[in-house]
Amino acid sequence: MNDSPGCPLIDVAATYMPRLSEIPSEPGLAAAVDQHAAAVREALIPARRGSLNRTVRREELADYVLGFTDWLSRVDWTEPSGHDFATLRLTAVCWLIREHDLLDA
């Protein structure tokens, strides 16, 4: 899937993965991205909340990203220079992509 045309994870990673480099120098950003990553993980794995298996699956995250970016399009969102809800959420998606090795799988 990592070379599939139109894979939303590839586009999100290309755009927002560089923001992960800001995390070490901004503790508040680290906390915000961590909270957003937890929220995305909970949205993807609700049936397995009690389970120790907390693996994020590539297909589930791709579906989540499609829905989220569709919503951003509907509300005419434009990326700000700083960090808003959407940029934090998309940066958190990149953190999940990296942590779960979803583009190399």
PDB file of C-alpha atoms in Angstrom:
ATOM      1  CA  MET A   1       0.000   0.000   0.000  1.00  0.00           C
ATOM      2  CA  ASN A   2       2.895   2.368   0.537  1.00  0.00           C
ATOM      3  CA  ASP A   3       3.292   2.770  -3.202  1.00  0.00           C
ATOM      4  CA  SER A   4      -0.430   2.765  -3.988  1.00  0.00           C
ATOM      5  CA  PRO A   5      -1.525   5.804  -5.958  1.00  0.00           C
ATOM      6  CA  GLY A   6      -3.759   8.008  -3.867  1.00  0.00           C
ATOM      7  CA  CYS A   7      -2.761   6.503  -0.511  1.00  0.00           C
ATOM      8  CA  PRO A   8      -3.628   9.316   1.907  1.00  0.00           C
ATOM      9  CA  LEU A   9      -0.873   8.326   4.339  1.00  0.00           C
ATOM     10  CA  ILE A  10       1.805   9.128   1.764  1.00  0.00           C
ATOM     11  CA  ASP A  11       0.511  12.659   1.209  1.00  0.00           C
ATOM     12  CA  VAL A  12       0.037  13.343   4.916  1.00  0.00           C
ATOM     13  CA  ALA A  13       3.500  12.015   5.718  1.00  0.00           C
ATOM     14  CA  ALA A  14       5.083  14.118   2.973  1.00  0.00           C
ATOM     15  CA  THR A  15       3.432  17.261   4.296  1.00  0.00           C
ATOM     16  CA  TYR A  16       3.378  16.818   8.072  1.00  0.00           C
ATOM     17  CA  MET A  17       6.198  14.390   8.954  1.00  0.00           C
ATOM     18  CA  PRO A  18       8.709  17.288   9.050  1.00  0.00           C
ATOM     19  CA  ARG A  19       6.716  18.788  11.935  1.00  0.00           C
ATOM     20  CA  LEU A  20       7.825  15.871  14.113  1.00  0.00           C
ATOM     21  CA  SER A  21      11.313  17.410  14.154  1.00  0.00           C
ATOM     22  CA  GLU A  22       9.869  20.358  16.128  1.00  0.00           C
ATOM     23  CA  ILE A  23       8.770  18.131  19.023  1.00  0.00           C
ATOM     24  CA  PRO A  24      12.097  17.807  20.904  1.00  0.00           C
ATOM     25  CA  SER A  25      12.413  21.577  21.255  1.00  0.00           C
ATOM     26  CA  GLU A  26       8.777  22.230  22.179  1.00  0.00           C
ATOM     27  CA  PRO A  27       7.515  20.234  25.196  1.00  0.00           C
ATOM     28  CA  GLY A  28       3.997  21.643  24.802  1.00  0.00           C
ATOM     29  CA  LEU A  29       3.901  20.436  21.227  1.00  0.00           C
ATOM     30  CA  ALA A  30       5.064  16.996  22.326  1.00  0.00           C
ATOM     31  CA  ALA A  31       2.206  16.780  24.821  1.00  0.00           C
ATOM     32  CA  ALA A  32      -0.366  17.996  22.293  1.00  0.00           C
ATOM     33  CA  VAL A  33       0.775  15.543  19.603  1.00  0.00           C
ATOM     34  CA  ASP A  34       0.753  12.727  22.163  1.00  0.00           C
ATOM     35  CA  GLN A  35      -2.836  13.576  23.146  1.00  0.00           C
ATOM     36  CA  HIS A  36      -3.929  13.705  19.518  1.00  0.00           C
ATOM     37  CA  ALA A  37      -2.198  10.397  18.765  1.00  0.00           C
ATOM     38  CA  ALA A  38      -4.023   8.824  21.716  1.00  0.00           C
ATOM     39  CA  ALA A  39      -7.342  10.189  20.452  1.00  0.00           C
ATOM     40  CA  VAL A  40      -6.746   8.810  16.960  1.00  0.00           C
ATOM     41  CA  ARG A  41      -5.679   5.450  18.389  1.00  0.00           C
ATOM     42  CA  GLU A  42      -8.840   5.313  20.516  1.00  0.00           C
ATOM     43  CA  ALA A  43     -10.965   6.150  17.469  1.00  0.00           C
ATOM     44  CA  LEU A  44      -9.345   3.338  15.511  1.00  0.00           C
ATOM     45  CA  ILE A  45      -9.331   0.675  18.215  1.00  0.00           C
ATOM     46  CA  PRO A  46     -12.562   1.153  20.232  1.00  0.00           C
ATOM     47  CA  ALA A  47     -13.492  -2.530  20.256  1.00  0.00           C
ATOM     48  CA  ARG A  48     -10.060  -3.480  21.580  1.00  0.00           C
ATOM     49  CA  ARG A  49      -9.844  -0.909  24.416  1.00  0.00           C
ATOM     50  CA  GLY A  50      -9.305  -3.545  27.059  1.00  0.00           C
ATOM     51  CA  SER A  51      -6.884  -5.478  24.920  1.00  0.00           C
ATOM     52  CA  LEU A  52      -3.126  -5.190  25.113  1.00  0.00           C
ATOM     53  CA  ASN A  53      -3.048  -5.248  21.295  1.00  0.00           C
ATOM     54  CA  ARG A  54      -2.923  -1.522  20.543  1.00  0.00           C
ATOM     55  CA  THR A  55      -1.441  -1.836  17.069  1.00  0.00           C
ATOM     56  CA  VAL A  56      -2.637   0.757  14.595  1.00  0.00           C
ATOM     57  CA  ARG A  57      -3.404  -0.803  11.233  1.00  0.00           C
ATOM     58  CA  ARG A  58      -2.439   0.983   8.033  1.00  0.00           C
ATOM     59  CA  GLU A  59      -5.830   0.529   6.359  1.00  0.00           C
ATOM     60  CA  GLU A  60      -7.706   1.858   9.394  1.00  0.00           C
ATOM     61  CA  LEU A  61      -5.461   4.894   9.661  1.00  0.00           C
ATOM     62  CA  ALA A  62      -5.790   5.563   5.925  1.00  0.00           C
ATOM     63  CA  ASP A  63      -9.591   5.471   6.245  1.00  0.00           C
ATOM     64  CA  TYR A  64      -9.396   7.832   9.221  1.00  0.00           C
ATOM     65  CA  VAL A  65      -7.201  10.252   7.259  1.00  0.00           C
ATOM     66  CA  LEU A  66      -9.589  10.181   4.287  1.00  0.00           C
ATOM     67  CA  GLY A  67     -12.510  11.081   6.533  1.00  0.00           C
ATOM     68  CA  PHE A  68     -10.587  13.767   8.393  1.00  0.00           C
ATOM     69  CA  THR A  69      -9.191  15.433   5.275  1.00  0.00           C
ATOM     70  CA  ASP A  70     -12.626  15.269   3.651  1.00  0.00           C
ATOM     71  CA  TRP A  71     -14.004  17.161   6.641  1.00  0.00           C
ATOM     72  CA  LEU A  72     -11.178  19.712   6.348  1.00  0.00           C
ATOM     73  CA  SER A  73     -12.124  20.253   2.698  1.00  0.00           C
ATOM     74  CA  ARG A  74     -15.780  20.749   3.573  1.00  0.00           C
ATOM     75  CA  VAL A  75     -14.958  23.424   6.142  1.00  0.00           C
ATOM     76  CA  ASP A  76     -12.491  25.154   3.776  1.00  0.00           C
ATOM     77  CA  TRP A  77      -9.600  24.722   6.215  1.00  0.00           C
ATOM     78  CA  THR A  78      -6.290  26.303   5.324  1.00  0.00           C
ATOM     79  CA  GLU A  79      -3.083  25.391   7.095  1.00  0.00           C
ATOM     80  CA  PRO A  80      -1.937  28.079   9.515  1.00  0.00           C
ATOM     81  CA  SER A  81       1.692  28.954  10.164  1.00  0.00           C
ATOM     82  CA  GLY A  82       1.441  27.576  13.708  1.00  0.00           C
ATOM     83  CA  HIS A  83      -0.372  24.634  15.213  1.00  0.00           C
ATOM     84  CA  ASP A  84      -4.131  24.342  15.279  1.00  0.00           C
ATOM     85  CA  PHE A  85      -6.347  21.309  15.922  1.00  0.00           C
ATOM     86  CA  ALA A  86      -5.990  20.015  12.369  1.00  0.00           C
ATOM     87  CA  THR A  87      -2.209  20.382  12.123  1.00  0.00           C
ATOM     88  CA  LEU A  88      -1.795  18.733  15.512  1.00  0.00           C
ATOM     89  CA  ARG A  89      -4.062  15.872  14.444  1.00  0.00           C
ATOM     90  CA  LEU A  90      -2.216  15.379  11.149  1.00  0.00           C
ATOM     91  CA  THR A  91       1.143  15.575  12.913  1.00  0.00           C
ATOM     92  CA  ALA A  92      -0.115  12.926  15.335  1.00  0.00           C
ATOM     93  CA  VAL A  93      -1.095  10.769  12.361  1.00  0.00           C
ATOM     94  CA  CYS A  94       2.513  11.077  11.175  1.00  0.00           C
ATOM     95  CA  TRP A  95       3.746  10.057  14.605  1.00  0.00           C
ATOM     96  CA  LEU A  96       1.535   6.949  14.384  1.00  0.00           C
ATOM     97  CA  ILE A  97       2.783   6.241  10.857  1.00  0.00           C
ATOM     98  CA  ARG A  98       6.355   6.408  12.106  1.00  0.00           C
ATOM     99  CA  GLU A  99       5.815   4.500  15.366  1.00  0.00           C
ATOM    100  CA  HIS A 100       3.917   1.673  13.694  1.00  0.00           C
ATOM    101  CA  ASP A 101       6.114   1.649  10.558  1.00  0.00           C
ATOM    102  CA  LEU A 102       3.040   1.945   8.339  1.00  0.00           C
ATOM    103  CA  LEU A 103       4.694   3.092   5.138  1.00  0.00           C
ATOM    104  CA  ASP A 104       7.321   0.368   5.092  1.00  0.00           C
ATOM    105  CA  ALA A 105       4.956  -2.501   5.839  1.00  0.00           C
TER     106      ALA A 105
END
